[in-house]
mmCIF file of C-alpha atoms in Angstrom:
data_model
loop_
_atom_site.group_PDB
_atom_site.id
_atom_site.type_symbol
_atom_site.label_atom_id
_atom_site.label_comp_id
_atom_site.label_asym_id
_atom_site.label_seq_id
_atom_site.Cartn_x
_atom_site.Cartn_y
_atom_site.Cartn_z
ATOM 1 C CA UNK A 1 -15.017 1.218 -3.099
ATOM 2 C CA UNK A 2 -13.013 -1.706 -2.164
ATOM 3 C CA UNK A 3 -12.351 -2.538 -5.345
ATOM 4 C CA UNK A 4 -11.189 0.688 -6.419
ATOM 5 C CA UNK A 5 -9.010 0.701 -3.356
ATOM 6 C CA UNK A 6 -7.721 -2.818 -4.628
ATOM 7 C CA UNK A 7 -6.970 -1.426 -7.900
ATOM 8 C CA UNK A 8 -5.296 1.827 -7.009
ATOM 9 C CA UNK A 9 -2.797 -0.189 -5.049
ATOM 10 C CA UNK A 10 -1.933 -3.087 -7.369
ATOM 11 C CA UNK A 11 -1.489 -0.628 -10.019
ATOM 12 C CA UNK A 12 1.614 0.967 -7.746
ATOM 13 C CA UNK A 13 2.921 -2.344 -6.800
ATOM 14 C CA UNK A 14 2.626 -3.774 -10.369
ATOM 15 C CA UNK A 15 6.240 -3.850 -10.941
ATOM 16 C CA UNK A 16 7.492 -5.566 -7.519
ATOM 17 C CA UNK A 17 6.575 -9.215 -8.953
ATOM 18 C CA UNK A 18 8.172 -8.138 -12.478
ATOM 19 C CA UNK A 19 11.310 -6.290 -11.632
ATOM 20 C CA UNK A 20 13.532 -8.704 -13.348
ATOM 21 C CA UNK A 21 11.658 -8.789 -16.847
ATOM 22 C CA UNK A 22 11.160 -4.698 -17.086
ATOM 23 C CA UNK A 23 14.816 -4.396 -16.271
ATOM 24 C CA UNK A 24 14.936 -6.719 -19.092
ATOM 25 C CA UNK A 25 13.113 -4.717 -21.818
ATOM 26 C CA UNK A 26 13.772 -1.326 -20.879
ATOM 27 C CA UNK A 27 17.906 -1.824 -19.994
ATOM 28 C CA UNK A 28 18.217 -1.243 -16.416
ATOM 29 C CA UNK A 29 19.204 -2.744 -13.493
ATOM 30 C CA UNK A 30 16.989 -4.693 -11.148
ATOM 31 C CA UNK A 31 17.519 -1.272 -8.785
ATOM 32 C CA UNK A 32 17.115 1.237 -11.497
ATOM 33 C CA UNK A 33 13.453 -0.683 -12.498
ATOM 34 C CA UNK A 34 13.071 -0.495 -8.682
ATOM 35 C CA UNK A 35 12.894 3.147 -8.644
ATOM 36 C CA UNK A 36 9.241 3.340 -11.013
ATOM 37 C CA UNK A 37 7.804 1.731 -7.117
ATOM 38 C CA UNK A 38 9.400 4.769 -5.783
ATOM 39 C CA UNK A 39 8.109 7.451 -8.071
ATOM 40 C CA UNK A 40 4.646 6.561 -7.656
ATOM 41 C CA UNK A 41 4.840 6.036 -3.767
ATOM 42 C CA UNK A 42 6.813 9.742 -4.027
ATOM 43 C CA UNK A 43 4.274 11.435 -6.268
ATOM 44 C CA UNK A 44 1.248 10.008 -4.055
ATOM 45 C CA UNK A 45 3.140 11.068 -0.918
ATOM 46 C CA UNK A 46 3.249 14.546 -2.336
ATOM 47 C CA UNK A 47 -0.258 14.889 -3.951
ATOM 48 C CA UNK A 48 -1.917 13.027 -0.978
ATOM 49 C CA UNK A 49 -2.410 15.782 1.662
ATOM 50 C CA UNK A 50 -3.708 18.250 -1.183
ATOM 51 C CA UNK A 51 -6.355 16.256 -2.713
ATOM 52 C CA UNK A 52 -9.015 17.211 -0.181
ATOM 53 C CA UNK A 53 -8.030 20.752 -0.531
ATOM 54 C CA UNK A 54 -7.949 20.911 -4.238
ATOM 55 C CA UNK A 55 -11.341 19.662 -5.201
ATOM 56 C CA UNK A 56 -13.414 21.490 -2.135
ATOM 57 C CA UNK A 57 -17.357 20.834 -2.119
ATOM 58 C CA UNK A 58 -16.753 18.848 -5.697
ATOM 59 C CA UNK A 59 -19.232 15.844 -5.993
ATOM 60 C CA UNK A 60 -16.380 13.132 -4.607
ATOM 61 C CA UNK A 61 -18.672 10.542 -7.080
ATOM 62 C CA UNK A 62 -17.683 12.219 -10.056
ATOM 63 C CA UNK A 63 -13.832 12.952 -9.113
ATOM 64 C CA UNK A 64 -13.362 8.980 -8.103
ATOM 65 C CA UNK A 65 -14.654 8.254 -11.902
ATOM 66 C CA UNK A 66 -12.386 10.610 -13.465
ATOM 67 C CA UNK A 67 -9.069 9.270 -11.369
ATOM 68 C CA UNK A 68 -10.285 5.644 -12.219
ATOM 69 C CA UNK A 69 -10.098 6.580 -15.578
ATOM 70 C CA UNK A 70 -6.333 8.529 -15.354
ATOM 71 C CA UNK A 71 -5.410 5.383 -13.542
ATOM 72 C CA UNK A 72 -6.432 3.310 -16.244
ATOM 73 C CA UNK A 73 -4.574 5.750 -19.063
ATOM 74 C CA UNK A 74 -1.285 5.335 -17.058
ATOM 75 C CA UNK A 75 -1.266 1.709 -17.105
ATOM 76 C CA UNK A 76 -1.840 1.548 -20.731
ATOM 77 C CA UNK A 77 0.842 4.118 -21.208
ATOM 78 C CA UNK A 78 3.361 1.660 -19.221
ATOM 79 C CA UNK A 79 2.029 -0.985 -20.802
ATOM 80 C CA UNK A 80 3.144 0.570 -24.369
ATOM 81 C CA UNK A 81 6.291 2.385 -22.575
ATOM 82 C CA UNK A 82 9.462 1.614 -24.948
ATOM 83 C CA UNK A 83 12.085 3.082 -22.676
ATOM 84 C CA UNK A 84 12.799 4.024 -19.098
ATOM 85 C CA UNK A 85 11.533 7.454 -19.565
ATOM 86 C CA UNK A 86 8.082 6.738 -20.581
ATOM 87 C CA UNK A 87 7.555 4.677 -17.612
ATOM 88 C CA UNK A 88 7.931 7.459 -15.453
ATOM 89 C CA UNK A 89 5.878 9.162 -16.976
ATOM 90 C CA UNK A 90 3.182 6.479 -16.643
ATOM 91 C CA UNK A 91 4.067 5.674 -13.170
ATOM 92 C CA UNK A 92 3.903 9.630 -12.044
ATOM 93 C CA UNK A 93 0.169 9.632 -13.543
ATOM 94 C CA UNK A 94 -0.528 6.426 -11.259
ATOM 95 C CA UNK A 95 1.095 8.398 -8.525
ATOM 96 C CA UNK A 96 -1.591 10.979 -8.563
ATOM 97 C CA UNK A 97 -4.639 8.676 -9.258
ATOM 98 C CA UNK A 98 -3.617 6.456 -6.427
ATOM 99 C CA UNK A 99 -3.277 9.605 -4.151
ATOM 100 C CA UNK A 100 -6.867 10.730 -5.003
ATOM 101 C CA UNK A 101 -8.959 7.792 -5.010
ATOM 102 C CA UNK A 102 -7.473 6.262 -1.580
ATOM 103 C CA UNK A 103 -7.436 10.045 0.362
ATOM 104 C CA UNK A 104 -11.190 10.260 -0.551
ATOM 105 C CA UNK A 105 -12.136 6.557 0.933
ATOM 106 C CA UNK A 106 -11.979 6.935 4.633
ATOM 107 C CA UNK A 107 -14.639 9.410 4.264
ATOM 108 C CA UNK A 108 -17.072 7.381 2.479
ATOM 109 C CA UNK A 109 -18.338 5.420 4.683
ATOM 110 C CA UNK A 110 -20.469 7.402 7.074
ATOM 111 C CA UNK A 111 -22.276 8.532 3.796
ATOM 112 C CA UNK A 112 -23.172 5.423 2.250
ATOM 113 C CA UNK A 113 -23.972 3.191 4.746
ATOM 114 C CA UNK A 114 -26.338 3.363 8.143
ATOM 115 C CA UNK A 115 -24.587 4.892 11.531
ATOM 116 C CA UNK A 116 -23.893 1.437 12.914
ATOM 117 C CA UNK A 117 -22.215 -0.088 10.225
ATOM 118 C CA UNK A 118 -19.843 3.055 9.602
ATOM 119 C CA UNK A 119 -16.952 0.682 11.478
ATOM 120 C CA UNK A 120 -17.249 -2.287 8.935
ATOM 121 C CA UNK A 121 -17.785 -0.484 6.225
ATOM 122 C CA UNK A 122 -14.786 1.324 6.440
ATOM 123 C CA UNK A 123 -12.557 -1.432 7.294
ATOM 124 C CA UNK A 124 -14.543 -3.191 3.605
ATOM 125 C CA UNK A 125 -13.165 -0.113 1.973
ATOM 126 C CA UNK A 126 -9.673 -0.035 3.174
ATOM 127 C CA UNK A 127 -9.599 -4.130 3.197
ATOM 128 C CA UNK A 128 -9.035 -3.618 -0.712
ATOM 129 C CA UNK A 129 -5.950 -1.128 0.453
ATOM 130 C CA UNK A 130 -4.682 -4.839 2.658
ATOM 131 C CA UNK A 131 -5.787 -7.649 -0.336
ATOM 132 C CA UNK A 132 -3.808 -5.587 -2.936
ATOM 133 C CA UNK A 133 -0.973 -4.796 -0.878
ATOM 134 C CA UNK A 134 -0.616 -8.915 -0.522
ATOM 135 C CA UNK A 135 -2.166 -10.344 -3.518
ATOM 136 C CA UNK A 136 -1.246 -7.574 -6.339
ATOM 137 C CA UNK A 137 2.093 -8.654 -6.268
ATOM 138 C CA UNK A 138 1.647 -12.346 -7.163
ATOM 139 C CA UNK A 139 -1.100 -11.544 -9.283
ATOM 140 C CA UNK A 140 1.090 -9.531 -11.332
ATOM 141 C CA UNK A 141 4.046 -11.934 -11.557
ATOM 142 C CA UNK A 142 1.615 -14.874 -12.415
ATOM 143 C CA UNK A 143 0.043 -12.962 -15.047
ATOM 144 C CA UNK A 144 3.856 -11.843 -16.326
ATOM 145 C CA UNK A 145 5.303 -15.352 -16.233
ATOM 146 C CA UNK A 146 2.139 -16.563 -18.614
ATOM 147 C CA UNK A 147 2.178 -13.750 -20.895
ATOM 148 C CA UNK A 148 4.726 -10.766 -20.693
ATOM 149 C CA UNK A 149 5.027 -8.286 -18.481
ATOM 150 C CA UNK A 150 3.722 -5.602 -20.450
ATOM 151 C CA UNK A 151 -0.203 -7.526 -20.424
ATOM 152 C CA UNK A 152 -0.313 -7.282 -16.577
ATOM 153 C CA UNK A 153 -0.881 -3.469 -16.815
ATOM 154 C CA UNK A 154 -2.839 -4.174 -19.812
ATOM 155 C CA UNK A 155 -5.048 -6.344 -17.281
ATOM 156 C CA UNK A 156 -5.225 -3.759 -14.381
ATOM 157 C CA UNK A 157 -5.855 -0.937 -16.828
ATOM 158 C CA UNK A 158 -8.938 -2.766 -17.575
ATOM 159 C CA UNK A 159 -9.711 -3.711 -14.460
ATOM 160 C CA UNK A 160 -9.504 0.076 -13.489
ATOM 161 C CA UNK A 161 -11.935 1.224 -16.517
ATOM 162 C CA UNK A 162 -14.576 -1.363 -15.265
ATOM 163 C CA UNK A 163 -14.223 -0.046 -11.858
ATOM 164 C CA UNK A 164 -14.758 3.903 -12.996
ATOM 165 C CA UNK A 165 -18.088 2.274 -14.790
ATOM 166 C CA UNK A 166 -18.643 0.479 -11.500
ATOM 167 C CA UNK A 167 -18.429 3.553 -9.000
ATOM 168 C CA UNK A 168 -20.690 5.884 -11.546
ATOM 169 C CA UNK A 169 -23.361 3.583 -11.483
ATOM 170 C CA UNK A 170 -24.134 3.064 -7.929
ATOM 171 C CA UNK A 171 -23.011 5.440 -6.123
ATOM 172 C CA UNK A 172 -25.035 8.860 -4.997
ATOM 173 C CA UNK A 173 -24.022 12.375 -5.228
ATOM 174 C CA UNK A 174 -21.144 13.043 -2.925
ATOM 175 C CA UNK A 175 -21.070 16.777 -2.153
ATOM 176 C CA UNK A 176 -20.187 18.369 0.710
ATOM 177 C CA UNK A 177 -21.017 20.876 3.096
ATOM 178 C CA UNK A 178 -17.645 21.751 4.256
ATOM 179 C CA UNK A 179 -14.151 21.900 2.522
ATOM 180 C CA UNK A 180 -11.114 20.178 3.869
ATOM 181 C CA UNK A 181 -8.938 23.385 4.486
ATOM 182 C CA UNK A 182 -4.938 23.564 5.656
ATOM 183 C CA UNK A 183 -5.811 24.309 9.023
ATOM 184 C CA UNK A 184 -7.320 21.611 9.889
ATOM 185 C CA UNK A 185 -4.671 19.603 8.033
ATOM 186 C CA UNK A 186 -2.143 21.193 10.448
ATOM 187 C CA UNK A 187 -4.310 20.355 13.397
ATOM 188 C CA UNK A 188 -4.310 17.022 13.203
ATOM 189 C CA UNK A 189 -1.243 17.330 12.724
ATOM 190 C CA UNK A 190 -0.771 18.800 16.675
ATOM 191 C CA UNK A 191 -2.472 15.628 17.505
ATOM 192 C CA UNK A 192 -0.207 13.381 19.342
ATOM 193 C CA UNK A 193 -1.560 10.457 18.872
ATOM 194 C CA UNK A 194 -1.642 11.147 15.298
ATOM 195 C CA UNK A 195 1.979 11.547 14.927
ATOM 196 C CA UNK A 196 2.736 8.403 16.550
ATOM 197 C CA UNK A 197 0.686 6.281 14.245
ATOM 198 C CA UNK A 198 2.449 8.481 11.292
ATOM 199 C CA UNK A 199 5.501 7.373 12.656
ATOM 200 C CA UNK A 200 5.104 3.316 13.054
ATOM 201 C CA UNK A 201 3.281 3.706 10.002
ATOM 202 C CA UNK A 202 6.270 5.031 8.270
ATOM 203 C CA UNK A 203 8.640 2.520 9.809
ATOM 204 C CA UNK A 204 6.835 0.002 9.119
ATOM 205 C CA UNK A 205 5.602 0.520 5.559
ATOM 206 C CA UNK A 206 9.448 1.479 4.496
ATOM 207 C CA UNK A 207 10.887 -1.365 6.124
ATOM 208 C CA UNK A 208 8.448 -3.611 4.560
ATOM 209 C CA UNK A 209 9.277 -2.436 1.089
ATOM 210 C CA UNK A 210 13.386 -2.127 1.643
ATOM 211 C CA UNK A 211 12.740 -6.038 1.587
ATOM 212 C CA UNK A 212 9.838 -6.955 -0.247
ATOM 213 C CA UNK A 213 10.575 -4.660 -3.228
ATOM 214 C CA UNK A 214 13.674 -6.680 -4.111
ATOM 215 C CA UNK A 215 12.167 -9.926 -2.577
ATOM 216 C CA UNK A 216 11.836 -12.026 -6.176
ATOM 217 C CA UNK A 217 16.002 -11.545 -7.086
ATOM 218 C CA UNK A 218 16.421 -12.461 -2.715
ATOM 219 C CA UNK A 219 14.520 -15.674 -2.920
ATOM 220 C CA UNK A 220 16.423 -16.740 -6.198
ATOM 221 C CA UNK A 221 19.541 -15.997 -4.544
ATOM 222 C CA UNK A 222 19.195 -17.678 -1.367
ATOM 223 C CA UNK A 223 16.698 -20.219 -2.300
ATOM 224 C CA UNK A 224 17.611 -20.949 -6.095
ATOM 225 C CA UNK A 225 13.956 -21.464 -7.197
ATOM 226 C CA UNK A 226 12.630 -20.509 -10.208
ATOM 227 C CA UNK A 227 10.283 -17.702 -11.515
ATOM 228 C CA UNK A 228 7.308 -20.344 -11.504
ATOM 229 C CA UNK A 229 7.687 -21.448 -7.500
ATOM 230 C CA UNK A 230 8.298 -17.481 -6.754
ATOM 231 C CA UNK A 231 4.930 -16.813 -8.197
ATOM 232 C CA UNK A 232 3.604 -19.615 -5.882
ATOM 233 C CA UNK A 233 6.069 -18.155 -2.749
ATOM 234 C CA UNK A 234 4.035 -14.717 -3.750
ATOM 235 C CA UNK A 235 0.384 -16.555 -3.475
ATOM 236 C CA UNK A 236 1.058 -18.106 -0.205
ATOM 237 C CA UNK A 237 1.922 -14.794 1.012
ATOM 238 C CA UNK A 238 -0.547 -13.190 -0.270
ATOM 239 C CA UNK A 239 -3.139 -15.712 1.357
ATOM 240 C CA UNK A 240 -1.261 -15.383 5.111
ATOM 241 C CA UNK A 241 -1.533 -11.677 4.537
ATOM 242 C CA UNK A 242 -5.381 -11.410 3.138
ATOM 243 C CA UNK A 243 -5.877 -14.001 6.788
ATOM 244 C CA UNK A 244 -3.863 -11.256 8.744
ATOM 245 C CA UNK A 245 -6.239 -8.230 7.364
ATOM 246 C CA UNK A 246 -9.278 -10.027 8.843
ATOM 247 C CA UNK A 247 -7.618 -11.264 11.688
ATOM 248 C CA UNK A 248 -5.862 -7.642 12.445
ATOM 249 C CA UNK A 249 -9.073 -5.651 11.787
ATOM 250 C CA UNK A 250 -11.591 -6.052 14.281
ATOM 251 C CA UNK A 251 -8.530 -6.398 17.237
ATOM 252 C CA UNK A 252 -7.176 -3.076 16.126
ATOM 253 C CA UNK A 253 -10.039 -1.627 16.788
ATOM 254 C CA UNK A 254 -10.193 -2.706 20.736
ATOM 255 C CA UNK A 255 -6.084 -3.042 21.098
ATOM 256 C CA UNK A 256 -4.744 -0.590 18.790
ATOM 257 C CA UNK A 257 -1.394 -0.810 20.163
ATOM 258 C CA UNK A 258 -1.417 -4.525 21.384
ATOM 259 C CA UNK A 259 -2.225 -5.230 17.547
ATOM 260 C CA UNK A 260 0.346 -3.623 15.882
ATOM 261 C CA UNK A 261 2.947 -4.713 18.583
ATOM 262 C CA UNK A 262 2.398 -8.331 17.502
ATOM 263 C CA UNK A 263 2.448 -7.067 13.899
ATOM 264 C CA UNK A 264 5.817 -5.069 13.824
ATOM 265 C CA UNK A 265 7.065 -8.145 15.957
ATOM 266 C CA UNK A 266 6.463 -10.675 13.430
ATOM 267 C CA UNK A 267 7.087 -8.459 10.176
ATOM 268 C CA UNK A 268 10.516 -8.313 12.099
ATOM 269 C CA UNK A 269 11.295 -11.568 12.463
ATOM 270 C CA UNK A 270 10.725 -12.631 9.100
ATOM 271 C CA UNK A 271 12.047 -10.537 7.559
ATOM 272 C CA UNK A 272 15.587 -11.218 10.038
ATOM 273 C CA UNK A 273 15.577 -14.333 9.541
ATOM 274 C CA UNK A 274 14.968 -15.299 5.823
ATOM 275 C CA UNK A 275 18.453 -15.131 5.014
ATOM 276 C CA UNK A 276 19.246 -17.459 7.489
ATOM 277 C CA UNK A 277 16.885 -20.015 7.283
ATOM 278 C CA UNK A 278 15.209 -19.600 3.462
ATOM 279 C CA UNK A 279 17.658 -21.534 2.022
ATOM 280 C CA UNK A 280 15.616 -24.596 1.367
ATOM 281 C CA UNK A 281 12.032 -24.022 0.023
ATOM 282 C CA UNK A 282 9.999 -25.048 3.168
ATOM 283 C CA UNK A 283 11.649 -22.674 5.160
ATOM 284 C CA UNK A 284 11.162 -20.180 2.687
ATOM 285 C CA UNK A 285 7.473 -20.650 2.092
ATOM 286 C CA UNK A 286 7.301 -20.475 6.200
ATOM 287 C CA UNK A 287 8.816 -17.686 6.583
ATOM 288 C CA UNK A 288 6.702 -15.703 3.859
ATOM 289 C CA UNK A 289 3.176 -17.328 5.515
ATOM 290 C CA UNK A 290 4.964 -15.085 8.713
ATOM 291 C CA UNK A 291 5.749 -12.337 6.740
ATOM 292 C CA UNK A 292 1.623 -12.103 4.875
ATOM 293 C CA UNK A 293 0.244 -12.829 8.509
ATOM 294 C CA UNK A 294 2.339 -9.432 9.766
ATOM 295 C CA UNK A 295 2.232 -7.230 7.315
ATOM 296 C CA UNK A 296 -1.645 -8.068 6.301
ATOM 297 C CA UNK A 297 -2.769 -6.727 9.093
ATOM 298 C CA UNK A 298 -0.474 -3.110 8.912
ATOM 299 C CA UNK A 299 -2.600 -1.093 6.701
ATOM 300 C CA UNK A 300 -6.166 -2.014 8.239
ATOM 301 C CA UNK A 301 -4.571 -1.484 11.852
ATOM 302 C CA UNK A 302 -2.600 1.690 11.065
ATOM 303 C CA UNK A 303 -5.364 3.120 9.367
ATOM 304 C CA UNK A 304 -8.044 2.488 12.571
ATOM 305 C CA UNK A 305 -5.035 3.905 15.129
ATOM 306 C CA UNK A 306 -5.158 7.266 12.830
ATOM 307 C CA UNK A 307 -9.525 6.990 12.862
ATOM 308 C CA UNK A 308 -9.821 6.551 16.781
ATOM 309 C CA UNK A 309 -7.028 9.214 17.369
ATOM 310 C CA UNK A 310 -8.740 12.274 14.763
ATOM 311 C CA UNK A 311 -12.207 10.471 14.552
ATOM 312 C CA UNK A 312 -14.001 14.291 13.343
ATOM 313 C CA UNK A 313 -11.774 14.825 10.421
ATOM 314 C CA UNK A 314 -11.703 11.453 8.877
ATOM 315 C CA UNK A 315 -10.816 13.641 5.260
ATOM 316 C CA UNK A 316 -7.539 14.990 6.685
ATOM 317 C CA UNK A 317 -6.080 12.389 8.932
ATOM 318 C CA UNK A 318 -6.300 10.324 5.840
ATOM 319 C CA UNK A 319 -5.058 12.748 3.485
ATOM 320 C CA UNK A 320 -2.196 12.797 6.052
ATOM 321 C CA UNK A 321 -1.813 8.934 6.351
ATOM 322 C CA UNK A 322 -1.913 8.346 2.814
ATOM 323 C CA UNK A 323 0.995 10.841 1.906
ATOM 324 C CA UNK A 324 3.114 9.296 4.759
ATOM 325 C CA UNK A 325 2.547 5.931 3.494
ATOM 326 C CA UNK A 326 2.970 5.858 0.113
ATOM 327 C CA UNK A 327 6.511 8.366 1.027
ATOM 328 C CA UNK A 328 7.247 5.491 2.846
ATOM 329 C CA UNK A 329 6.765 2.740 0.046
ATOM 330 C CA UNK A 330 9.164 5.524 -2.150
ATOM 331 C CA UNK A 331 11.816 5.621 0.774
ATOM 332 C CA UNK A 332 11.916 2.003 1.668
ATOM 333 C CA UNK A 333 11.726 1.002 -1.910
ATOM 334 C CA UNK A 334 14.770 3.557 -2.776
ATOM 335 C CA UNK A 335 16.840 2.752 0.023
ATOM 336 C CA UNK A 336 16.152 -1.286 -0.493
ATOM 337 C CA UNK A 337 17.279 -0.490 -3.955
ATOM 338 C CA UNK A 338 20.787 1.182 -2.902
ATOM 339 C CA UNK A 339 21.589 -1.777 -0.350
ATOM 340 C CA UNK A 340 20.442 -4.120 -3.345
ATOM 341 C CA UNK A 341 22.570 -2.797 -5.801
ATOM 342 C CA UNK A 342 25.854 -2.016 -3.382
ATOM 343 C CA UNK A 343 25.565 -5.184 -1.081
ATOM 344 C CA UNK A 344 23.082 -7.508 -2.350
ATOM 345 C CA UNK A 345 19.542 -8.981 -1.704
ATOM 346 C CA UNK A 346 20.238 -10.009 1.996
ATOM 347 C CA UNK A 347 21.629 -6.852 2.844
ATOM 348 C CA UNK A 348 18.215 -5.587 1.987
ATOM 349 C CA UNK A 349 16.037 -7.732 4.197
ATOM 350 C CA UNK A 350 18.460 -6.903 7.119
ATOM 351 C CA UNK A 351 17.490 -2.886 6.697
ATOM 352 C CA UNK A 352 14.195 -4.152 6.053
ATOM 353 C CA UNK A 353 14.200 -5.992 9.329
ATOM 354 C CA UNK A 354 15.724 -3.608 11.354
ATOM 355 C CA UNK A 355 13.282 -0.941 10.681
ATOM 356 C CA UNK A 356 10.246 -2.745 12.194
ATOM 357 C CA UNK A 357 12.536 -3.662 15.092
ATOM 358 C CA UNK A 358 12.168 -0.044 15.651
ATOM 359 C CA UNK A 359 8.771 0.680 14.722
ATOM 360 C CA UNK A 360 8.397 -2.165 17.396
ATOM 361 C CA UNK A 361 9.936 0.038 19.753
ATOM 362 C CA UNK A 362 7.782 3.539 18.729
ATOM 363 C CA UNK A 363 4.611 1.450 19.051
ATOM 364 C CA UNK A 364 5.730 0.138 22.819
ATOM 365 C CA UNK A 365 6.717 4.010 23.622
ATOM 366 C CA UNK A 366 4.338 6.055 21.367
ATOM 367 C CA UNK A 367 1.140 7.769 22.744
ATOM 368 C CA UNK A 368 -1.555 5.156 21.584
ATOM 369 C CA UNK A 369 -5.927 6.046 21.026
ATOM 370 C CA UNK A 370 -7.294 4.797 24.229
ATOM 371 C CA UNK A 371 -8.260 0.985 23.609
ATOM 372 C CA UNK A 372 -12.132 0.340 23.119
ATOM 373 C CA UNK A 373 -14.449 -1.268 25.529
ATOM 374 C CA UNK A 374 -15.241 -4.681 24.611
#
């Protein structure tokens, strides 16, 4: 399941380390190749919160094989895409795969693994959710710099096809006894707590991606390196922010607010201050190492602040979470694109920036989960 988590969410960040080259071959601009982040994020946000309801008491085993295998269609179809359109088209279908796969993970783990291990293994499936969010990216780009853009969906459509063999093997029949139903969507919804975490969550994620999105054309412009050290830039982030899952994880659990303090803190400052102090390569790399270690440690933290504040209706709250995040990756990535396009790359990290400041500030003032006894 982490895997599949992994693999759902590299396939919708695929195109942040290759914005430049699919600009390229399909004629748009670096903003315009910017917007197939946003569809997906858009079409997950909206298909998110309905997953639950639409399949019912469907074996979950048997729906997670058939969206690995949509997913893996709709990378092959952007893979082949000749134009702009196409890729939509290919990106929507990863949209709703994506949705599926990560709504139905947070309830997993009760059912597949003993009562006290229920807490690790659900961070294990949602670490995949963190490692792809910071190691897709480079991934991607390295993959695109050796061989062509086009044979790094190639790779995570097969990647996504081995997976759908993977989770139909293994796993058991996943019925259930009791439907997800819009009620109890809404009531979580009531939850206070809840909305609070929806809301950093949303700050955050956006502000991350108003940046990061447009973060290979930013660190040629200020930096003037080349695709090759970008792809290594990319790594080293991806490293800090596969250290800040593991770090964040078990301290969101106790500190739930005290965690993602520090976190929207440093995602802050990074982000602030690359323009100012990226210009040489050191700083740069610094700066990113920041920039992994904070946002690492959003997903897995975020995530446990929406479990400990709707802990009976793991289904929903995730449903819910999901839908705001990935609207989140589609609004930061849209609005990242505008300020890209009208004011250039810096202009971006400053929106980026500014956005966690205030997440920063709805995490200090929010109503938090009550911290766990250590």
């Amino acid at each position: 399941m982490a895997i599949a988590t992994f693999t759902v969410v590299t396939s919708e960040m695929m195109p942040v380390g290759l914005l430049t080259p699919i600009g390229d071959a399909l004629s748009v601009s670096e903003g315009t190749a910017g917007l197939t982040l946003t569809i997906t994020g858009l079409v997950a946000a909206v298909s998110a919160p309905f997953v639950p309801l639409a399949i019912g008491r469907s074996d979950r085993r048997v729906v997670l094989v058939a969206l690995m295998m949509l997913l893996a269609a709709a990378n092959l179809l952007a893979a082949w895409a000749p134009n702009f359109a196409v890729m939509v088209v290919a990106r929507v279908l990863i949209g709703v795969g994506m949705a599926g796969v990560w709504a139905l993970a947070a309830g997993l783990a009760p059912r597949l693994v003993p009562a006290r291990s229920v807490g690790s293994a659900t961070s294990m499936i949602f670490s995949g959710i963190a490692v792809a969010s910071v190691l897709g990216v480079p991934t991607g780009a390295y993959i695109g710099a050796l061989v062509g853009w086009r044979a790094a969906f190639v790779a995570i459509a097969g990647l996504a096809l081995l997976v759908a063999v993977a989770l139909a093997v293994p796993l058991p029949r996943l019925t259930t006894e009791r439907a997800t139903r819009l009620s109890g969507v809404k009531g979580v919804l009531a939850n206070p707590r809840v909305t609070t975490g929806l809301i950093i969550a949303a700050l955050l994620v956006s502000g991350h991606f108003a940046a990061y999105t447009y973060i290979r054309p930013v660190l040629e412009e200020v930096t003037g390196i080349g695709a090759g050290l970008i792809g290594t830039m990319l790594l080293i982030y991806g490293i800090a922010g596969i250290m800040g899952n593991f770090a964040a994880g078990p301290r969101a659990v106790h500190a739930p607010r005290a965690t993602l303090v520090v976190l929207s803190l440093g995602l802050g400052a990074a982000v602030l201050l690359l323009p100012e102090l990226g210009g040489a390569a050191l700083g740069a790399g610094f700066l990113m190492i920041v920039w992994g270690l904070s946002y690492g440690g959003v997903s897995v933290s975020a995530q446990t602040w929406m479990m400990k504040s709707a802990p009976d209706d793991s289904e929903a709250v995730t449903a819910l979470f999901v839908g705001v995040f990935n609207g989140s990756i589609a609004l930061g990535a849209f609005v990242g694109g505008i300020a890209m396009d009208g004011f250039g790359g810096v202009s971006a990290m400053w929106l980026g920036g500014a956005l966690a400041v205030v997440a920063l500030a709805a995490t200090l003032a929010g109503r938090a989960p009550a911290p766990a006894a250590e």
